[in-house]
Coordinates of C-alpha atoms in Angstrom, one line a residue:
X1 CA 0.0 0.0 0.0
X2 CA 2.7 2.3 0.6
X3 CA 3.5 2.3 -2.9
X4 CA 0.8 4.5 -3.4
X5 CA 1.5 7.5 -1.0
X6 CA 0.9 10.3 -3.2
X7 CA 1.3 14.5 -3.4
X8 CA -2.4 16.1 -2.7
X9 CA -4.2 17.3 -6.2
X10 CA -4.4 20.4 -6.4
X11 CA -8.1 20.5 -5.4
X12 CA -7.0 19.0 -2.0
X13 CA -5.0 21.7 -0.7
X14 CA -7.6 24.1 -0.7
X15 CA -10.1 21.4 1.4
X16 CA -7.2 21.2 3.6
X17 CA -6.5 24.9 3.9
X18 CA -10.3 25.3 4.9
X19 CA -10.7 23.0 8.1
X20 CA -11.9 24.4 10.9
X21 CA -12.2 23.2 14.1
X22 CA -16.3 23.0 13.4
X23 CA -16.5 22.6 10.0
X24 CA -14.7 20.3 7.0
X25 CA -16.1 19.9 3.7
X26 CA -17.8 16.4 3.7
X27 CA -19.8 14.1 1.5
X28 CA -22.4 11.9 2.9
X29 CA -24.1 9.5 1.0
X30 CA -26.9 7.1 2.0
X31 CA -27.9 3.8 0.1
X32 CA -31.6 2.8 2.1
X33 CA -31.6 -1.1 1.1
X34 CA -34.5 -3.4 1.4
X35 CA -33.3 -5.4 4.6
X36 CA -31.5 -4.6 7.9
X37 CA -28.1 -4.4 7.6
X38 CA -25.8 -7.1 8.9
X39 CA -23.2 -4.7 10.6
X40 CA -20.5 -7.9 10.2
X41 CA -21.3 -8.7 6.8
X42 CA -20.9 -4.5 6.1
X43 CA -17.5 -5.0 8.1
X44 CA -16.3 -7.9 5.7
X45 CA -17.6 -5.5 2.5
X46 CA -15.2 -2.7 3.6
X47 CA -12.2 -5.3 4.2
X48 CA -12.9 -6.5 0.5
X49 CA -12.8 -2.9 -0.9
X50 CA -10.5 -0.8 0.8
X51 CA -7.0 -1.7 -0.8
X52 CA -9.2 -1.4 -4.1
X53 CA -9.0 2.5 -3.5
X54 CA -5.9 3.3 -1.4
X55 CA -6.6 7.5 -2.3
X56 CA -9.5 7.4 -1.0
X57 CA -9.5 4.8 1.8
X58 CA -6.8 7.5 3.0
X59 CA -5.6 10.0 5.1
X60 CA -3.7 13.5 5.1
X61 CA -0.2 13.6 6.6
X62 CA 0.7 17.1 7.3
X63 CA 4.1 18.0 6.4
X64 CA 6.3 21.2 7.1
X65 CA 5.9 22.1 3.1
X66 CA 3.2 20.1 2.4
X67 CA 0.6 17.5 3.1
X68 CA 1.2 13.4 1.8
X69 CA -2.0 11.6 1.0
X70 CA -1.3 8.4 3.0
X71 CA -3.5 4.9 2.0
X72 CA -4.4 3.4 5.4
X73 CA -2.9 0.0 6.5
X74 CA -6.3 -1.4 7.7
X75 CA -9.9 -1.6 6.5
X76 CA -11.9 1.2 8.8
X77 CA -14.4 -0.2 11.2
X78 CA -18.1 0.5 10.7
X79 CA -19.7 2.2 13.4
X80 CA -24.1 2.8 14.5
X81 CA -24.7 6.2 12.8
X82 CA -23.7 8.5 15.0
X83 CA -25.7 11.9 13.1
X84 CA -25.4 13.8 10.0
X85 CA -22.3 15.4 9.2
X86 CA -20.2 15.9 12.3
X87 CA -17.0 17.6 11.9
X88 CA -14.2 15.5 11.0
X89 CA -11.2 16.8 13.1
X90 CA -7.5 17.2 12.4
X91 CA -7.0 13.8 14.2
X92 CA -9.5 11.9 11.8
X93 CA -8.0 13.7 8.5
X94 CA -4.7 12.5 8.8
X95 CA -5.5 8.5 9.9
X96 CA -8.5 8.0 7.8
X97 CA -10.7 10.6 6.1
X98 CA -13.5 8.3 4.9
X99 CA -16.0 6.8 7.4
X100 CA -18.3 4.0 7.1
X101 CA -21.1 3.9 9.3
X102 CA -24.8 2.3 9.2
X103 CA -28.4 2.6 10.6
X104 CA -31.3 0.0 10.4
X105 CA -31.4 -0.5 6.6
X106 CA -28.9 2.3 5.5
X107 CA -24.9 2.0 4.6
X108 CA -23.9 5.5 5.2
X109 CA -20.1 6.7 3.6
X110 CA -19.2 9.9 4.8
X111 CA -15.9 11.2 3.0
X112 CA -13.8 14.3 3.2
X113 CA -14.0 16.1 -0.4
X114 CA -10.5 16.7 0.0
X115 CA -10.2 12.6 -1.0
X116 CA -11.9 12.4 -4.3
X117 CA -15.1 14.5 -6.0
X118 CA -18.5 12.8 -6.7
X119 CA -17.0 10.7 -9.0
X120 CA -14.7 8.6 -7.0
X121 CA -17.0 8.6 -3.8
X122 CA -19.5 7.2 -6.2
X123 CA -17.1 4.4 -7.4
X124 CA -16.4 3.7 -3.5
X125 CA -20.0 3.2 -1.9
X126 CA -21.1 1.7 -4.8
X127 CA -18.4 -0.9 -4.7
X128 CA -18.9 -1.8 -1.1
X129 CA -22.9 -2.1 -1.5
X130 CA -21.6 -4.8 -4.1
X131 CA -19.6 -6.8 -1.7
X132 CA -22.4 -6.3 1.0
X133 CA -25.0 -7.6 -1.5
X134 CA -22.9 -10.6 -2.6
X135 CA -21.9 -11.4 0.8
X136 CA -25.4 -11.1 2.2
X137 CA -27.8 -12.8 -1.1
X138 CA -25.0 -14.3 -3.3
X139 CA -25.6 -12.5 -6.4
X140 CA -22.6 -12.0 -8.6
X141 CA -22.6 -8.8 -9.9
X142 CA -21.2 -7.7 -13.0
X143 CA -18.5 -5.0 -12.9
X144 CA -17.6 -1.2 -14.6
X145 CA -18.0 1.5 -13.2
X146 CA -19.3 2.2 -10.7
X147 CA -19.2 -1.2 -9.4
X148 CA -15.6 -1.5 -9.7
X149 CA -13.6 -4.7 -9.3
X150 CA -12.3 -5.4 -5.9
X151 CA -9.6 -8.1 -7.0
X152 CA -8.5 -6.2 -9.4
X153 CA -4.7 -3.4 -9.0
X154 CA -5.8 -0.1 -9.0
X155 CA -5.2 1.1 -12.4
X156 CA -2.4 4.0 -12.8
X157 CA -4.4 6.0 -14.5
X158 CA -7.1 6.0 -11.7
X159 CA -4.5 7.2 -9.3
X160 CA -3.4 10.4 -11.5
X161 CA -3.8 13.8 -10.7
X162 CA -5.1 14.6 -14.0
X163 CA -5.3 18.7 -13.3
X164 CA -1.5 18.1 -14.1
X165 CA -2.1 16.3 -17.0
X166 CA -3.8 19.2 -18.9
X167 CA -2.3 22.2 -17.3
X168 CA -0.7 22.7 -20.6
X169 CA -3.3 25.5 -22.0
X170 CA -2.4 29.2 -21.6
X171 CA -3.2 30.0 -17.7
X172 CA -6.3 31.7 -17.5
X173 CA -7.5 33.4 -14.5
X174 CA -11.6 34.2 -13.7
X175 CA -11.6 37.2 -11.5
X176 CA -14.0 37.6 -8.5
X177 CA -16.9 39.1 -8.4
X178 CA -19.0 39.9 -5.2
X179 CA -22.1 38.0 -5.0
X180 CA -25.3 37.8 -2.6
X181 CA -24.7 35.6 0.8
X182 CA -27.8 34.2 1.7
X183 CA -29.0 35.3 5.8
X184 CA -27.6 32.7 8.3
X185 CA -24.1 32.9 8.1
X186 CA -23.7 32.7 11.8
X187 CA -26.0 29.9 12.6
X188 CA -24.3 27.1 14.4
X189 CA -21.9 24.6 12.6
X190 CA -23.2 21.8 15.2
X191 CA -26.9 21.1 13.4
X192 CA -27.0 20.8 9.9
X193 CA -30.4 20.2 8.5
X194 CA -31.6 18.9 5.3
X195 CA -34.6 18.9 3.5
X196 CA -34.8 16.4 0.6
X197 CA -37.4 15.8 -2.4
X198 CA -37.9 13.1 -4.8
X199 CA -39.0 14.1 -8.0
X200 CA -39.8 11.7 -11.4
X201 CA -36.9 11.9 -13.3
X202 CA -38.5 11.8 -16.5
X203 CA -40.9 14.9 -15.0
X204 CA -37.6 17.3 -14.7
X205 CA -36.2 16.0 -18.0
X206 CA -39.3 17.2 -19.3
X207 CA -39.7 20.6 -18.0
X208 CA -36.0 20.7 -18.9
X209 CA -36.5 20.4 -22.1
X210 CA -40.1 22.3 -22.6
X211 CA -37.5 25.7 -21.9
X212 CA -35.1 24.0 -24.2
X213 CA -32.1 23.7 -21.8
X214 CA -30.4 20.9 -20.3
X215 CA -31.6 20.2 -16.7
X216 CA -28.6 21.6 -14.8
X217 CA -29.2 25.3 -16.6
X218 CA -32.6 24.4 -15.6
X219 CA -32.0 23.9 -12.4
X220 CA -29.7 26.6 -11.9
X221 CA -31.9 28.9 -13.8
X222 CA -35.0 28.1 -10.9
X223 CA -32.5 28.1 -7.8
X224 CA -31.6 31.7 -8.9
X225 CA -34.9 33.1 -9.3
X226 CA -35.3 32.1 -5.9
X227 CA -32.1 32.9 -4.4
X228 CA -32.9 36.7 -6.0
X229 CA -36.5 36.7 -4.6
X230 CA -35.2 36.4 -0.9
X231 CA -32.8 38.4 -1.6
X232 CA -35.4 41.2 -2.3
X233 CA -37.1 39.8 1.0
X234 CA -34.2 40.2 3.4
X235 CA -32.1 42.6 2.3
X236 CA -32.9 46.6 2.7
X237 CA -29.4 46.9 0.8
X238 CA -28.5 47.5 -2.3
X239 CA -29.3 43.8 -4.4
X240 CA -26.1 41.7 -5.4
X241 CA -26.2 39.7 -8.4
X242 CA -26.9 36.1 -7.9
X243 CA -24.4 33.5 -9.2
X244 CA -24.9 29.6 -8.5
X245 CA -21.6 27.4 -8.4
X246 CA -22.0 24.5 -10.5
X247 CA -19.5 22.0 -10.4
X248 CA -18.5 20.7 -13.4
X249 CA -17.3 17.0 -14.1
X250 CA -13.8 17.3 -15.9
X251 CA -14.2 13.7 -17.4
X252 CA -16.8 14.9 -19.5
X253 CA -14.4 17.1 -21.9
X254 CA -11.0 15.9 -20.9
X255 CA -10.5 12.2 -21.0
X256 CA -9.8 10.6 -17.7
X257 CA -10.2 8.0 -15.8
X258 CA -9.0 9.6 -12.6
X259 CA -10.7 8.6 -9.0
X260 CA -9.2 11.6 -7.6
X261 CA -10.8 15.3 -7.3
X262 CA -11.1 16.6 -10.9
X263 CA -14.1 19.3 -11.2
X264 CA -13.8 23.2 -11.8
X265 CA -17.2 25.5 -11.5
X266 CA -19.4 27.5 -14.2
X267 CA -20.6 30.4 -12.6
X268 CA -23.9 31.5 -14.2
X269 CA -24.7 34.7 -13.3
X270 CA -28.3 36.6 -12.7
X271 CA -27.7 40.5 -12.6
X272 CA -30.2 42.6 -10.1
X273 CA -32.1 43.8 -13.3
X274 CA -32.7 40.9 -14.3
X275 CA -35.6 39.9 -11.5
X276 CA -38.1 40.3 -14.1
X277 CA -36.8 37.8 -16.7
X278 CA -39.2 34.6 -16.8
X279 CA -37.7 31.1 -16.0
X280 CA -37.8 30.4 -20.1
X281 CA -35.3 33.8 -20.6
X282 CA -33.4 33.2 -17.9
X283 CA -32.9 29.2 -18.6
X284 CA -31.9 30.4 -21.8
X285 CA -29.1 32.7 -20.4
X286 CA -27.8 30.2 -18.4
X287 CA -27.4 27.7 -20.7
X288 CA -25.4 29.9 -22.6
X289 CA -23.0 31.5 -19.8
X290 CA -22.1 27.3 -18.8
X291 CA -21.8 26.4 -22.3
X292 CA -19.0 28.8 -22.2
X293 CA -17.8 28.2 -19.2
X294 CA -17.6 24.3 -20.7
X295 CA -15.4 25.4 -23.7
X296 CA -12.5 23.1 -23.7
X297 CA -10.2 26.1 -23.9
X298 CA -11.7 28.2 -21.4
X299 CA -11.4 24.8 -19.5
X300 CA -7.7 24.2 -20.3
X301 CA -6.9 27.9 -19.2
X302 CA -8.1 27.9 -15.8
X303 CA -6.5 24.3 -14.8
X304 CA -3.0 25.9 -15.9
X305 CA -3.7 28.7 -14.1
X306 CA -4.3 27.1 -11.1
X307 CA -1.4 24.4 -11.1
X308 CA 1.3 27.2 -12.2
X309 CA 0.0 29.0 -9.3
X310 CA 0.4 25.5 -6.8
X311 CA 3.7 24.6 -8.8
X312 CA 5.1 27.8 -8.5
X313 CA 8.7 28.2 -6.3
X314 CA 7.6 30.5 -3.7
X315 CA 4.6 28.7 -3.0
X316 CA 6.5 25.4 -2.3
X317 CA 8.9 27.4 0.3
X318 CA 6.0 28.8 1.7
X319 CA 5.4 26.3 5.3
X320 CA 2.2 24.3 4.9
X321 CA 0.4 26.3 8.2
X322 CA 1.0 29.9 6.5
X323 CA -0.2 28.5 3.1
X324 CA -3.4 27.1 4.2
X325 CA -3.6 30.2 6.5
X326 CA -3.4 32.8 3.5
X327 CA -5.4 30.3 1.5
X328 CA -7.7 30.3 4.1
X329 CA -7.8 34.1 4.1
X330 CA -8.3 34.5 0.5
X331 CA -11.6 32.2 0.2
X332 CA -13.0 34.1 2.6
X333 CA -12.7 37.2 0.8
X334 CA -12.5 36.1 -3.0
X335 CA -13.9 32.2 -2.7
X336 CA -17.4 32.3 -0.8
X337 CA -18.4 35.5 -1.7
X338 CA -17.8 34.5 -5.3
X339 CA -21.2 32.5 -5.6
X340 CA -24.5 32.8 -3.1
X341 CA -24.6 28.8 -3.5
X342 CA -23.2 25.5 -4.8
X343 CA -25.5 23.5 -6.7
X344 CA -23.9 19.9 -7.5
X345 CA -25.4 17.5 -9.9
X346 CA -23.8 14.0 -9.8
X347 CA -25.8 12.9 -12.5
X348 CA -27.1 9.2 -12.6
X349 CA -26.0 6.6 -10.5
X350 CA -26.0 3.8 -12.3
X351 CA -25.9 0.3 -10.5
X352 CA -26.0 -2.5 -12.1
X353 CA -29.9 -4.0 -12.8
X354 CA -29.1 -7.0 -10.5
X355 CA -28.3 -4.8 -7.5
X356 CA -31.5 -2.5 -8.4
X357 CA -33.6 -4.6 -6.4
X358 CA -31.7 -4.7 -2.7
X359 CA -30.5 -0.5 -3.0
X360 CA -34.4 1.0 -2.8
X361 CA -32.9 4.5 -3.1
X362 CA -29.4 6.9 -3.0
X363 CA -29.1 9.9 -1.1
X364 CA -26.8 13.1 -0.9
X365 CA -26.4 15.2 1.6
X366 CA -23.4 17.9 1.8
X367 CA -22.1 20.1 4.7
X368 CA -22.9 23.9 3.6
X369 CA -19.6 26.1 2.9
X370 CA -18.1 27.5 6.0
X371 CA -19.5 30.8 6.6
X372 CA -22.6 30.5 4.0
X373 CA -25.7 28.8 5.5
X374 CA -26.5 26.1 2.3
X375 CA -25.3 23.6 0.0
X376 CA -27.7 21.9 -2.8
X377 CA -27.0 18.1 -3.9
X378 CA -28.4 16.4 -6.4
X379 CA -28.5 12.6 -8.2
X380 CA -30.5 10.9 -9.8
X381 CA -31.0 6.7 -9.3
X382 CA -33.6 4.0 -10.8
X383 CA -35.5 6.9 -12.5
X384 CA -35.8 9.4 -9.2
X385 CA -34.3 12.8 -9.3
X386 CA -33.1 13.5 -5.7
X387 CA -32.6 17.2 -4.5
X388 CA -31.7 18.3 -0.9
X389 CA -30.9 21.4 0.4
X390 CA -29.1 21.7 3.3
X391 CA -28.5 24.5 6.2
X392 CA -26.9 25.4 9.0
X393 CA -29.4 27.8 10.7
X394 CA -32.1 26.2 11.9
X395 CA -35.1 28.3 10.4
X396 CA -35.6 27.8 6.3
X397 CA -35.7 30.5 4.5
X398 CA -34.6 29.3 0.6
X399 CA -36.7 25.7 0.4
X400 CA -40.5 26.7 0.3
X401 CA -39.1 29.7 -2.5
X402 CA -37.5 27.3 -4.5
X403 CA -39.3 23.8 -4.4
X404 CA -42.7 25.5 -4.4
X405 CA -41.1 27.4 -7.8
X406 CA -39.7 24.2 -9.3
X407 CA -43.0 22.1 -8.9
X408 CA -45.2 25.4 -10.0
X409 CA -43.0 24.7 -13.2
X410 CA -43.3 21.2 -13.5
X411 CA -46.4 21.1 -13.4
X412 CA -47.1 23.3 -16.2
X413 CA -46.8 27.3 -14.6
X414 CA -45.1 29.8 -14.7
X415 CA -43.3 31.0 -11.5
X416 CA -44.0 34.2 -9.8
X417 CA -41.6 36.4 -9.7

């Protein structure tokens, strides 16, 4: 395993540079089978998978220049489900930043972005709800991704920071731009609270496609409307534009078959005078900005820009606590306030059909940016579209605007404005 102790990609070191004491930037993902789990059988799945994915079965070894992305030596132990989302610390980071847990008829993986993107945590969970299945029914199941195969090396390519692969483009940098924060910065890291809806996916592909778009400008389009009308509910201020983070899957223009972190963000933006513009206008505008944002060039630009910045020879002299501090300092000022909201889309999760009958549904659920109150995740599985938004403060502002928008629109209506 030690064969595979690896330099952080260059996504990592800004996760890292972001811990705080109550917050880290997690995934968590829950798989609701159709039985009660067998915690020892779920213990025996894990001990199959781990050494399949020693960069994400992993933790971070701080260094005085740098952090070391470590495999761990043992499988980690399942645990009861202690609650959503609590804090990894410093301690759990750099022995094992990927936690297993379950409840009644649910495996839960909880994983530190700073591991993989959606991609690779997909590729993970799905795996081990393989080895569970088989272990518990005796169904083979056939394997590609994202059931991947657990006797199998890890591939080289899988374990490649691709960012340096294509950081050969001319660096391009995207300036900041100061957006609207949503109310509830201050609201307690200690609670976070979720509120998910199941949709028919075939319903959202559908009003998708009535305004011509593809569901994530969609999507985006809806969440800004409603982002803008609180705005104009809250604020006695002068109004911000709106401008929803979408993270965008780097596989789908550059090929890679990477496991590690390898997503960059469009940025559509809705400007103040723009309240007025119905969700068809809008959609349309959107569409366009992340088409451009998607441009293989634009793409290409931004990577380099980033790397060169990582790769560069003062940042290396620089001691890995007063990088992640000034790193730290910088998100704060130029990072958060960039967008009002992330809005992730990991697409479809394709199992295979044999395991469609034992995994009854996915869920996502993602800890909210450090000093902004909500995150959005989204996936779709076995023809449901999931959406949760989830908060830190404990009063909800943002979900009545926006699901009551989204299923006025569905069904046929147009949104009020």
């Amino acid at each position: 395993m030690q064969r595979f102790k690896s330099d952080i990609d260059n996504s990592a070191i800004l996760y890292l540079a972001l811990i705080r004491k109550d917050h880290t930037n997690i995934f968590r993902f829950t798989l609701t089978l159709t039985e009660e789990i067998i915690p020892e059988l779920l213990q025996k799945a894990v001990e199959r998978v781990y050494r399949r994915f020693p960069l994400i079965f992993a933790g971070f070894r701080p260094g005085f220049f740098k952090y070391t992305q470590v495999p761990v030596t043992a499988a980690p132990h399942v645990k009861p489900d202690p609650g959503c989302l609590i804090t990894m610390t410093r301690e759990e980071i750099a022995r094992c930043a990927y936690r297993v847990y379950y409840r009644e008829n649910q495996i839960i993986v909880e994983a530190f972005h700073a591991l993989s993107d959606g991609y690779g945590i997909a590729a993970s969970f799905s795996t081990m709800a393989a080895e569970y299945i088989n272990l518990r029914y005796g169904i083979e199941i056939p394997k590609g991704y994202p059931v991947m195969d657990c006797s199998d090396e890890p591939a080289p390519e899988e374990l490649e920071d691709d960012y340096l692969k294509y950081a050969d483009a001319k660096p391009l940098h995207m300036p900041s731009r100061y957006s609207y924060q949503l109310p509830g910065k201050e609201a307690s890291h200690d609670v976070i609270h979720d509120d998910p809806h199941w949709y028919p996916l075939d319903d959202v592909l559908a009003a998708a496609r009535r305004h011509g778009v593809s569901m994530t400008a969609f999507l985006s389009a809806v969440m800004a409307q409603s982002v803008m009308e609180v705005q104009q509910l809250e604020s006695s201020k002068r109004t911000r534009p709106v401008r929803i983070m979408v993270p965008i899957d780097l596989r789908r223009i550059f090929p890679s078959k990477t496991l590690r972190n390898f997503i960059l963000y469009a940025l559509p933006t809705m400007e103040p005078e723009e309240k007025d513009l119905s969700i068809q206008e809008l959609a349309q505008k959107f569409s366009l900005q992340i088409k451009n944002h998607l441009r293989k060039e634009n793409l290409g630009g931004i990577i380099a820009y980033n790397v060169r910045t990582q790769a560069s020879a003062l940042f290396h002299m620089v001691p890995s606590m007063v990088k992640c501090g000034l790193m730290r300092l910088a998100y704060r000022f130029f990072g958060e306030s960039n967008s009002s909201i992330t809005f992730t889309n990991l697409g479809n999760i394709a199992l295979p059909e044999v395991m469609v009958p034992y995994v009854k549904s996915v869920k996502l659920t993602m800890t909210p940016r450090a000093r902004s109150p909500y995150n959005c995740g989204m996936l779709s599985y076995n023809g449901e579209f999931f959406i949760n938004l989830c908060r830190f403060p404990e009063e909800s502002k943002l979900e009545s605007v926006f699901f009551g928008k989204l299923e006025t629109i569905m069904n046929g209506g147009e949104a009020e404005r």
